[in-house]
Amino acid sequence: MSSHLFDQAIALTPLAPNLYRGETSEAFENMVGPFGGSTAATLLNAVLLHPQRLGDPVSLTVNFAGPVAAGEFEIEATPLRTNRSTQHWLILQKQNGEVVTSATAFFANRRETLTEQPLGPPAAPAPQTLQRIDLSIRNWFRQYDFRFVHGIPLMRRPADQPADTESLLWVRDFPERALDYASLTALGDVFAPRIFMLRETFTPSGTVSMTHYFHATRDELEKVGTGFVLGQARASRLHANYSDQVAHLWSEDGVLLLTSTQSVYFKE
Amino acid sequence: MSSHLFDQAIALTPLAPNLYRGETSEAFENMVGPFGGSTAATLLNAVLLHPQRLGDPVSLTVNFAGPVAAGEFEIEATPLRTNRSTQHWLILQKQNGEVVTSATAFFANRRETLTEQPLGPPAAPAPQTLQRIDLSIRNWFRQYDFRFVHGIPLMRRPADQPADTESLLWVRDFPERALDYASLTALGDVFAPRIFMLRETFTPSGTVSMTHYFHATRDELEKVGTGFVLGQARASRLHANYSDQVAHLWSEDGVLLLTSTQSVYFKE
């Protein structure tokens, strides 16, 4: 196994057809249980490792149903339907027989087609010109190299900037690791709850459902390698305990790799 | 039962615990099988009708796994996890024992909190000032009153407008029907595949996965009543057979009711 902590965090052992065992990683601990991005990557990994898998991930939805306790868990990954060049999956993570996370995924063999990118990356200084930010109050923060352009959670904004919910940042694995579908899945969840852009003190909050659309094909992931990705996240509305988040991740040369949305609980 | 064709289309008969039977509706026929929005609303309806349901829908992801044949189907709606004020569901639509559609849904009791709406509606003329458009080449189009501001699929654009993937339109049920979670679910899928904004002739295309985040609480749905909703849809990237779509629906008075995303197949 790779010695990289991310590979250790998402590692799974096959137990039976469609059934895997894994263990939470201290390195990716968040407030209550693991960083959701590493949980999502672990669920995707069950399909990536599955002998019946067809093609590459196109979409992934992960529902965070209950806290994942430190220790072992099981993942059931079941192909619900296999067509000629597409495949639909159901993925359940359980502890003590109870569902803690559920997911659906869509995989496909992709071919060359028309290619258009209406949404280009926002202007941002190069990552090398920005300082790495130390957000080490949670273990999982230390597994990433964060270079914020703007929108640091829970920080007082300069008076000349209006309060809004947008964050713009460069990020990559720390230490560096070549981008793949698992790490892109985790990177899509590095944005803090958008409610923290409107507040200066912590209040309980957490993702309840997250959906990733993978634009990046394998050749595009390879091209990124260990480079940074530019992430932008915004809320459209925060209302009655729930907020959405719409996020995009681009490569350093401006290729849109991922569109991601979340529904996020906040207490008050 | 209501005599409205939409209510007839999403109607379900309980067969056993967690199990319902329904039938496709000719009124909501699309090219191959029913309009995806009515299928999504039917799956949500299985939870809305379920005796163990807790609260209102917050998120819904629907995966269109295979064609739904005209005729009967079964829906299994299973609560995967019930917490104090939240509930996670798995919903499977089957024909002849085979999964044709899968879904996960998150429901919750919602309370008053901070409320902010960073994303306001785009400027648009009032719906009453725009002509209803006749798109009656498919049965389901006739169930809606479409008033396009711009971005009619497969139409040549005026030379002074750049080609882009955005549609902006007012829409409501036809005949009028008071908005509820089921009809909002269907309305979130009325946008054609974004590839049709870049082409003037039809090519095979279809949604593979759709995620709705319901911002609207019950009081907000009631306030809309039979009014129009303003829908905006855009693609961020179209690449290697798949495109995303990011869409929002606002009420006539500018309240964001729904954030919706899709992953959409296109052939070439």
XYZ file of C-alpha atoms in Angstrom:
536
model
C 0.000 0.000 0.000
C 1.086 3.570 -0.647
C 2.539 5.216 2.425
C 0.488 8.381 1.737
C -1.974 8.981 4.573
C -4.809 9.577 2.087
C -4.309 6.133 0.545
C -4.278 4.620 4.014
C -7.488 6.483 4.931
C -9.466 5.170 1.942
C -8.006 1.638 1.977
C -10.505 -1.238 1.979
C -10.217 -4.992 2.437
C -12.615 -7.225 0.452
C -14.653 -9.469 2.762
C -17.169 -11.051 0.374
C -18.777 -10.161 -2.978
C -19.929 -6.493 -2.750
C -18.614 -6.214 0.834
C -15.533 -4.385 2.120
C -14.059 -3.510 5.492
C -12.271 -0.260 6.312
C -11.157 1.744 9.296
C -11.350 5.446 10.082
C -8.078 7.373 9.915
C -6.866 9.594 12.748
C -5.134 11.804 10.170
C -8.509 12.702 8.611
C -10.423 13.298 11.846
C -12.835 16.220 11.874
C -14.991 17.497 14.759
C -17.361 14.531 14.921
C -15.962 11.582 12.970
C -13.872 11.745 9.801
C -13.680 14.563 7.235
C -16.664 13.991 4.912
C -14.429 14.211 1.854
C -12.380 11.216 2.980
C -15.577 9.285 3.765
C -16.915 10.090 0.279
C -13.611 9.019 -1.295
C -13.694 5.760 0.674
C -17.213 4.974 -0.589
C -16.164 5.750 -4.166
C -13.103 3.567 -3.649
C -15.339 0.551 -2.954
C -16.627 0.879 -6.524
C -13.189 1.668 -7.963
C -11.893 -1.586 -6.393
C -14.945 -3.657 -7.382
C -14.232 -6.438 -9.932
C -17.504 -5.702 -11.782
C -16.873 -1.956 -12.164
C -17.390 -0.527 -15.630
C -15.697 2.736 -16.681
C -14.993 5.866 -14.663
C -17.049 7.934 -12.206
C -19.377 10.540 -13.736
C -21.575 11.338 -10.740
C -21.524 10.568 -7.024
C -24.042 11.497 -4.329
C -23.145 10.896 -0.687
C -25.651 11.241 2.162
C -24.176 11.688 5.621
C -26.840 9.891 7.657
C -25.210 9.682 11.055
C -21.858 10.128 12.800
C -19.096 7.699 11.774
C -17.497 6.428 14.978
C -13.721 5.980 15.175
C -12.811 2.419 14.243
C -13.973 -0.212 11.773
C -16.827 -0.004 9.290
C -18.233 -2.088 6.474
C -19.105 -0.894 2.984
C -21.599 -2.684 0.730
C -21.204 -1.670 -2.927
C -23.905 -3.113 -5.173
C -24.244 -2.617 -8.926
C -27.955 -1.759 -9.276
C -27.958 -1.767 -13.046
C -25.350 -2.343 -15.744
C -26.005 -1.154 -19.284
C -23.753 -1.423 -22.340
C -21.441 1.436 -21.371
C -22.907 2.764 -18.098
C -23.398 1.456 -14.560
C -25.414 2.579 -11.513
C -24.274 1.782 -7.953
C -25.683 1.797 -4.443
C -23.094 2.124 -1.669
C -23.876 1.791 2.057
C -21.430 2.361 4.887
C -22.453 0.625 8.114
C -21.276 0.366 11.687
C -22.860 -2.232 13.980
C -25.402 -2.953 11.255
C -26.627 0.652 11.124
C -26.314 2.854 8.026
C -23.988 5.794 8.724
C -23.514 6.922 5.103
C -25.395 6.097 1.899
C -24.376 6.893 -1.656
C -25.279 6.366 -5.272
C -22.762 6.548 -8.091
C -22.907 6.529 -11.867
C -19.960 5.222 -13.872
C -19.486 5.208 -17.643
C -17.092 4.581 -20.471
C -16.620 8.008 -22.019
C -15.710 8.846 -25.592
C -14.570 11.949 -27.404
C -17.415 14.351 -28.227
C -17.989 18.028 -28.668
C -16.253 19.735 -25.750
C -17.207 23.190 -24.449
C -16.554 24.911 -21.166
C -18.940 27.835 -20.608
C -17.644 28.369 -17.051
C -14.045 29.519 -16.942
C -12.033 29.932 -13.730
C -12.292 33.198 -11.766
C -9.194 35.412 -11.807
C -6.759 34.381 -9.079
C -3.084 35.006 -8.321
C -0.847 31.958 -8.891
C -0.756 29.590 -5.883
C 3.029 30.004 -5.566
C 2.505 33.708 -4.829
C 0.162 32.986 -1.900
C 1.027 31.773 1.593
C -0.030 28.362 2.827
C -2.602 28.933 5.544
C -2.362 27.101 8.845
C -5.801 25.770 9.779
C -4.415 22.990 11.912
C -7.137 22.990 14.565
C -8.556 19.850 12.907
C -6.393 16.883 11.924
C -7.687 16.703 8.325
C -6.723 20.323 7.579
C -3.073 19.284 7.894
C -3.487 16.818 4.981
C -4.029 19.723 2.561
C -2.042 22.685 1.331
C -4.552 25.572 1.400
C -3.754 28.875 -0.352
C -6.724 31.211 0.076
C -7.445 34.009 -2.403
C -10.423 35.130 -0.298
C -13.184 33.790 1.920
C -11.456 32.228 4.922
C -14.185 30.771 7.176
C -14.897 32.503 10.512
C -12.486 35.349 9.717
C -13.405 39.003 9.954
C -13.318 40.428 6.434
C -11.510 43.617 5.477
C -13.977 46.502 5.849
C -13.797 47.279 2.120
C -15.140 43.842 1.166
C -18.867 43.116 1.349
C -19.968 40.098 3.358
C -20.724 37.267 0.987
C -20.559 33.482 1.063
C -17.839 32.937 -1.534
C -14.504 31.266 -0.901
C -11.808 31.093 -3.578
C -8.700 29.036 -2.870
C -5.973 26.888 -4.307
C -5.608 23.492 -2.682
C -3.779 20.196 -3.113
C -2.891 17.171 -1.046
C -0.133 17.634 1.516
C 2.283 16.006 1.048
C 1.789 16.130 -2.715
C 0.018 13.191 -4.344
C -0.980 12.773 -8.011
C -4.654 13.639 -8.524
C -7.066 10.731 -9.103
C -10.831 10.244 -8.786
C -10.585 9.445 -5.066
C -8.551 12.521 -4.156
C -10.665 14.759 -6.414
C -13.732 13.470 -4.519
C -12.187 14.529 -1.213
C -10.957 17.873 -2.588
C -14.533 18.661 -3.600
C -15.470 18.737 0.089
C -12.723 20.986 1.493
C -14.957 24.071 1.672
C -16.279 24.858 5.130
C -20.044 25.276 5.622
C -21.017 28.565 3.976
C -22.730 29.725 7.171
C -19.184 30.256 8.513
C -18.752 33.025 5.916
C -21.521 34.989 7.622
C -20.324 34.405 11.185
C -17.209 34.958 13.198
C -17.852 32.267 15.773
C -18.391 28.559 15.351
C -21.927 27.148 15.446
C -22.903 23.495 14.820
C -23.122 22.713 11.085
C -22.463 19.812 8.746
C -23.080 18.448 5.258
C -26.124 16.192 4.929
C -25.852 15.423 1.210
C -23.151 16.071 -1.403
C -23.177 15.513 -5.165
C -20.092 15.530 -7.386
C -20.101 15.604 -11.199
C -16.733 14.529 -12.570
C -15.908 16.419 -15.743
C -12.278 15.270 -15.641
C -11.379 12.280 -17.748
C -8.326 10.161 -16.806
C -6.001 11.979 -19.193
C -7.008 15.299 -17.605
C -6.360 14.007 -14.060
C -2.939 12.785 -15.175
C -2.179 16.172 -16.647
C -2.920 17.866 -13.294
C -0.591 15.442 -11.506
C 0.466 17.001 -8.205
C -0.578 20.515 -9.260
C -2.966 22.739 -7.334
C -6.680 22.967 -8.097
C -8.626 26.229 -7.856
C -11.809 25.873 -5.829
C -14.732 28.280 -5.667
C -17.736 27.742 -3.370
C -20.864 29.836 -2.786
C -24.255 29.494 -1.152
C -27.382 30.452 -3.096
C -29.634 30.494 -0.030
C -29.446 29.716 3.697
C -32.892 29.169 5.231
C -34.579 27.195 8.010
C -31.571 25.083 9.100
C -30.279 24.260 5.603
C -28.017 25.937 3.070
C -26.906 24.858 -0.365
C -23.362 25.161 -1.670
C -22.422 25.276 -5.339
C -18.714 24.669 -5.959
C -16.341 24.193 -8.875
C -12.752 22.958 -9.094
C -10.446 23.924 -11.983
C -6.911 22.826 -12.865
C -4.091 25.394 -12.896
C -4.555 25.698 -16.666
C -8.279 26.426 -16.326
C -9.902 23.063 -17.095
C -13.081 22.489 -15.060
C -12.542 19.164 -13.272
C -15.534 18.961 -10.929
C -18.931 20.555 -10.297
C -20.096 19.898 -6.745
C -23.165 20.781 -4.709
C -24.044 20.241 -1.067
C -26.964 20.594 1.283
C -25.606 21.713 4.645
C -27.293 21.799 8.040
C -26.727 24.741 10.350
C -28.181 25.063 13.808
C -29.485 28.599 14.071
C -58.104 11.655 -6.372
C -57.534 15.088 -7.887
C -58.541 15.248 -11.512
C -55.318 17.127 -12.363
C -53.203 15.051 -14.747
C -50.085 15.669 -12.622
C -51.759 14.154 -9.550
C -52.836 11.184 -11.639
C -49.289 10.767 -13.002
C -47.653 10.593 -9.554
C -50.427 8.558 -7.861
C -49.332 5.417 -6.007
C -51.186 2.512 -4.422
C -49.681 0.958 -1.272
C -49.057 -2.779 -1.737
C -47.119 -3.693 1.419
C -44.884 -1.906 3.948
C -42.364 0.214 1.938
C -43.890 -0.958 -1.371
C -46.084 0.969 -3.821
C -47.486 0.390 -7.288
C -47.878 3.085 -9.937
C -48.457 3.423 -13.637
C -46.860 5.660 -16.267
C -49.016 8.511 -17.567
C -49.549 9.123 -21.267
C -49.896 12.843 -20.524
C -46.292 12.971 -19.281
C -44.709 10.891 -22.055
C -41.357 12.057 -23.348
C -39.248 10.568 -26.170
C -38.332 7.330 -24.406
C -40.531 6.757 -21.354
C -41.981 9.444 -19.089
C -40.676 12.990 -18.466
C -37.919 12.579 -15.855
C -39.474 15.294 -13.698
C -42.690 13.311 -13.287
C -40.681 10.165 -12.507
C -38.701 12.084 -9.858
C -41.934 13.481 -8.394
C -43.429 9.983 -8.273
C -40.409 8.649 -6.353
C -40.604 11.571 -3.924
C -44.336 10.920 -3.562
C -43.619 7.406 -2.246
C -41.876 9.046 0.725
C -44.484 11.798 1.070
C -47.177 9.079 1.350
C -45.128 6.834 3.661
C -46.589 6.450 7.190
C -43.101 6.658 8.755
C -42.100 9.860 6.988
C -40.607 12.581 9.184
C -40.678 16.232 8.082
C -40.289 17.765 4.642
C -37.902 17.141 1.750
C -34.533 18.930 1.912
C -32.599 17.002 -0.739
C -33.427 14.462 -3.423
C -31.106 12.687 -5.856
C -32.633 10.652 -8.686
C -30.583 8.362 -10.937
C -32.170 7.427 -14.255
C -30.741 3.926 -14.649
C -32.728 2.623 -17.592
C -35.786 3.383 -19.707
C -39.144 3.265 -17.894
C -41.517 1.255 -20.096
C -45.131 2.356 -20.503
C -47.302 0.616 -17.910
C -47.016 -0.493 -14.300
C -44.035 -0.158 -11.978
C -43.252 -0.771 -8.339
C -41.547 1.624 -5.946
C -39.739 0.494 -2.795
C -39.232 3.356 -0.327
C -37.091 2.391 2.663
C -36.105 4.634 5.565
C -32.344 3.939 5.865
C -31.881 5.965 9.008
C -34.135 8.039 11.236
C -32.616 10.552 13.638
C -34.365 12.913 16.041
C -35.425 15.450 13.426
C -33.962 14.066 10.175
C -34.494 11.013 7.997
C -32.602 9.387 5.098
C -34.404 7.350 2.413
C -33.577 4.908 -0.356
C -36.125 4.708 -3.169
C -36.023 2.158 -6.008
C -38.366 2.060 -8.997
C -38.545 -1.376 -10.620
C -40.170 -2.995 -13.620
C -40.084 -6.791 -13.941
C -37.743 -6.895 -10.951
C -35.149 -4.680 -12.635
C -34.140 -1.254 -11.269
C -35.133 1.494 -13.713
C -34.640 4.461 -11.345
C -32.871 4.811 -7.993
C -33.028 7.708 -5.581
C -31.967 8.901 -2.171
C -33.817 11.558 -0.241
C -33.208 13.516 2.943
C -36.159 14.826 4.948
C -36.132 17.030 8.044
C -38.187 19.069 10.441
C -37.031 22.613 9.835
C -37.038 25.523 12.238
C -36.581 29.254 11.949
C -32.946 30.304 11.719
C -30.845 33.038 10.175
C -32.089 33.440 6.607
C -29.985 34.909 3.801
C -30.281 34.673 0.051
C -27.009 35.565 -1.678
C -28.399 34.579 -5.106
C -31.193 36.844 -6.280
C -33.259 36.250 -9.424
C -31.942 37.509 -12.779
C -33.838 40.420 -14.322
C -36.789 39.198 -16.366
C -39.966 40.740 -17.799
C -43.156 39.717 -15.969
C -44.596 36.405 -17.227
C -47.869 38.078 -18.184
C -45.973 40.198 -20.723
C -44.519 37.134 -22.479
C -46.232 34.728 -24.859
C -46.816 31.125 -23.925
C -44.621 29.020 -26.175
C -45.994 25.988 -27.983
C -43.543 23.110 -27.612
C -46.193 20.463 -28.074
C -44.067 17.941 -29.950
C -43.880 15.925 -26.710
C -46.904 15.135 -24.551
C -45.366 16.408 -21.299
C -44.659 19.884 -22.716
C -48.422 20.443 -22.891
C -48.682 20.011 -19.087
C -46.706 23.234 -18.560
C -47.138 26.900 -19.363
C -43.704 27.969 -20.654
C -42.852 31.674 -21.070
C -39.266 31.957 -22.292
C -37.167 35.061 -21.638
C -34.279 33.535 -23.604
C -32.606 30.232 -24.409
C -35.171 28.170 -26.283
C -33.599 24.764 -27.041
C -32.655 23.974 -30.668
C -33.602 27.473 -31.830
C -31.314 29.671 -33.880
C -30.349 32.659 -31.731
C -30.562 36.247 -32.861
C -27.214 37.184 -34.441
C -26.571 39.821 -31.770
C -26.633 37.234 -28.946
C -23.572 35.093 -28.257
C -24.069 31.320 -28.158
C -24.255 30.207 -24.564
C -25.966 27.457 -22.607
C -28.322 29.566 -20.480
C -32.100 29.352 -20.529
C -34.267 31.748 -18.543
C -37.998 31.117 -18.421
C -41.169 31.431 -16.423
C -43.081 28.194 -15.999
C -46.032 26.739 -14.112
C -48.332 23.745 -14.324
C -50.969 23.839 -17.051
C -53.743 23.879 -16.091
C -52.788 25.786 -12.951
C -52.157 23.773 -9.790
C -50.978 25.007 -6.380
C -47.237 24.425 -5.956
C -46.182 21.608 -3.623
C -43.007 19.541 -3.133
C -44.016 17.056 -5.844
C -44.719 19.669 -8.512
C -41.606 21.669 -7.563
C -39.598 18.453 -8.064
C -40.986 18.090 -11.586
C -40.560 21.801 -12.388
C -36.869 21.468 -11.507
C -36.456 19.155 -14.506
C -38.205 21.180 -17.228
C -34.952 22.470 -18.758
C -33.878 20.651 -21.899
C -30.357 19.153 -22.055
C -27.925 22.071 -22.334
C -26.305 20.503 -25.411
C -29.461 21.630 -27.261
C -28.398 25.224 -26.634
C -25.305 24.646 -28.757
C -27.064 22.787 -31.578
C -29.898 23.381 -33.980
C -30.741 19.753 -34.599
C -31.721 17.029 -32.170
C -29.115 14.484 -31.029
C -29.656 11.749 -28.423
C -29.307 13.079 -24.858
C -30.788 12.449 -21.421
C -30.352 13.068 -17.707
C -28.467 10.345 -15.840
C -28.572 11.887 -12.353
C -30.417 14.862 -10.867
C -30.146 16.463 -7.422
C -32.643 18.922 -5.963
C -32.132 21.014 -2.820
C -35.454 22.325 -1.529
C -35.029 25.762 0.004
C -38.784 26.346 0.066
C -40.550 25.642 3.315
C -44.281 24.814 3.295
C -45.335 28.383 3.999
C -43.277 29.574 1.020
C -44.842 26.989 -1.311
C -48.304 28.083 -0.171
C -47.404 31.687 -0.856
C -46.476 30.823 -4.464
C -49.781 29.035 -4.959
C -50.538 28.837 -8.673
C -48.020 31.570 -9.562
C -45.195 31.212 -12.039
C -41.656 30.262 -11.056
C -38.600 31.745 -12.769
C -36.122 29.095 -13.877
C -32.511 29.605 -14.933
C -30.303 26.741 -16.170
C -26.695 26.704 -17.388
C -23.974 24.194 -18.146
C -20.510 24.665 -16.634
C -18.834 22.128 -18.938
C -19.799 19.630 -21.644
C -17.102 16.998 -22.204
C -16.733 13.364 -23.270
C -20.443 12.447 -23.417
C -21.506 14.247 -20.209
C -22.552 17.766 -19.282
C -23.554 19.270 -15.985
C -26.490 21.622 -15.487
C -26.819 24.075 -12.606
C -30.348 25.467 -12.237
C -32.322 27.646 -9.847
C -36.047 28.314 -9.446
C -37.365 31.523 -7.856
C -40.888 32.619 -6.981
C -42.391 35.679 -8.690
C -41.373 37.745 -5.665
C -37.756 36.581 -5.853
C -37.572 33.846 -3.197
C -35.185 31.038 -4.177
C -37.249 27.843 -3.971
C -34.929 25.206 -5.436
C -31.288 24.668 -6.384
C -30.955 21.801 -8.840
C -28.067 20.110 -10.632
C -27.954 17.391 -13.277
C -25.458 15.209 -15.056
C -26.662 14.781 -18.616
C -25.519 12.327 -21.298
C -25.122 13.497 -24.876
C -24.103 11.291 -27.741
C -21.540 13.243 -29.724
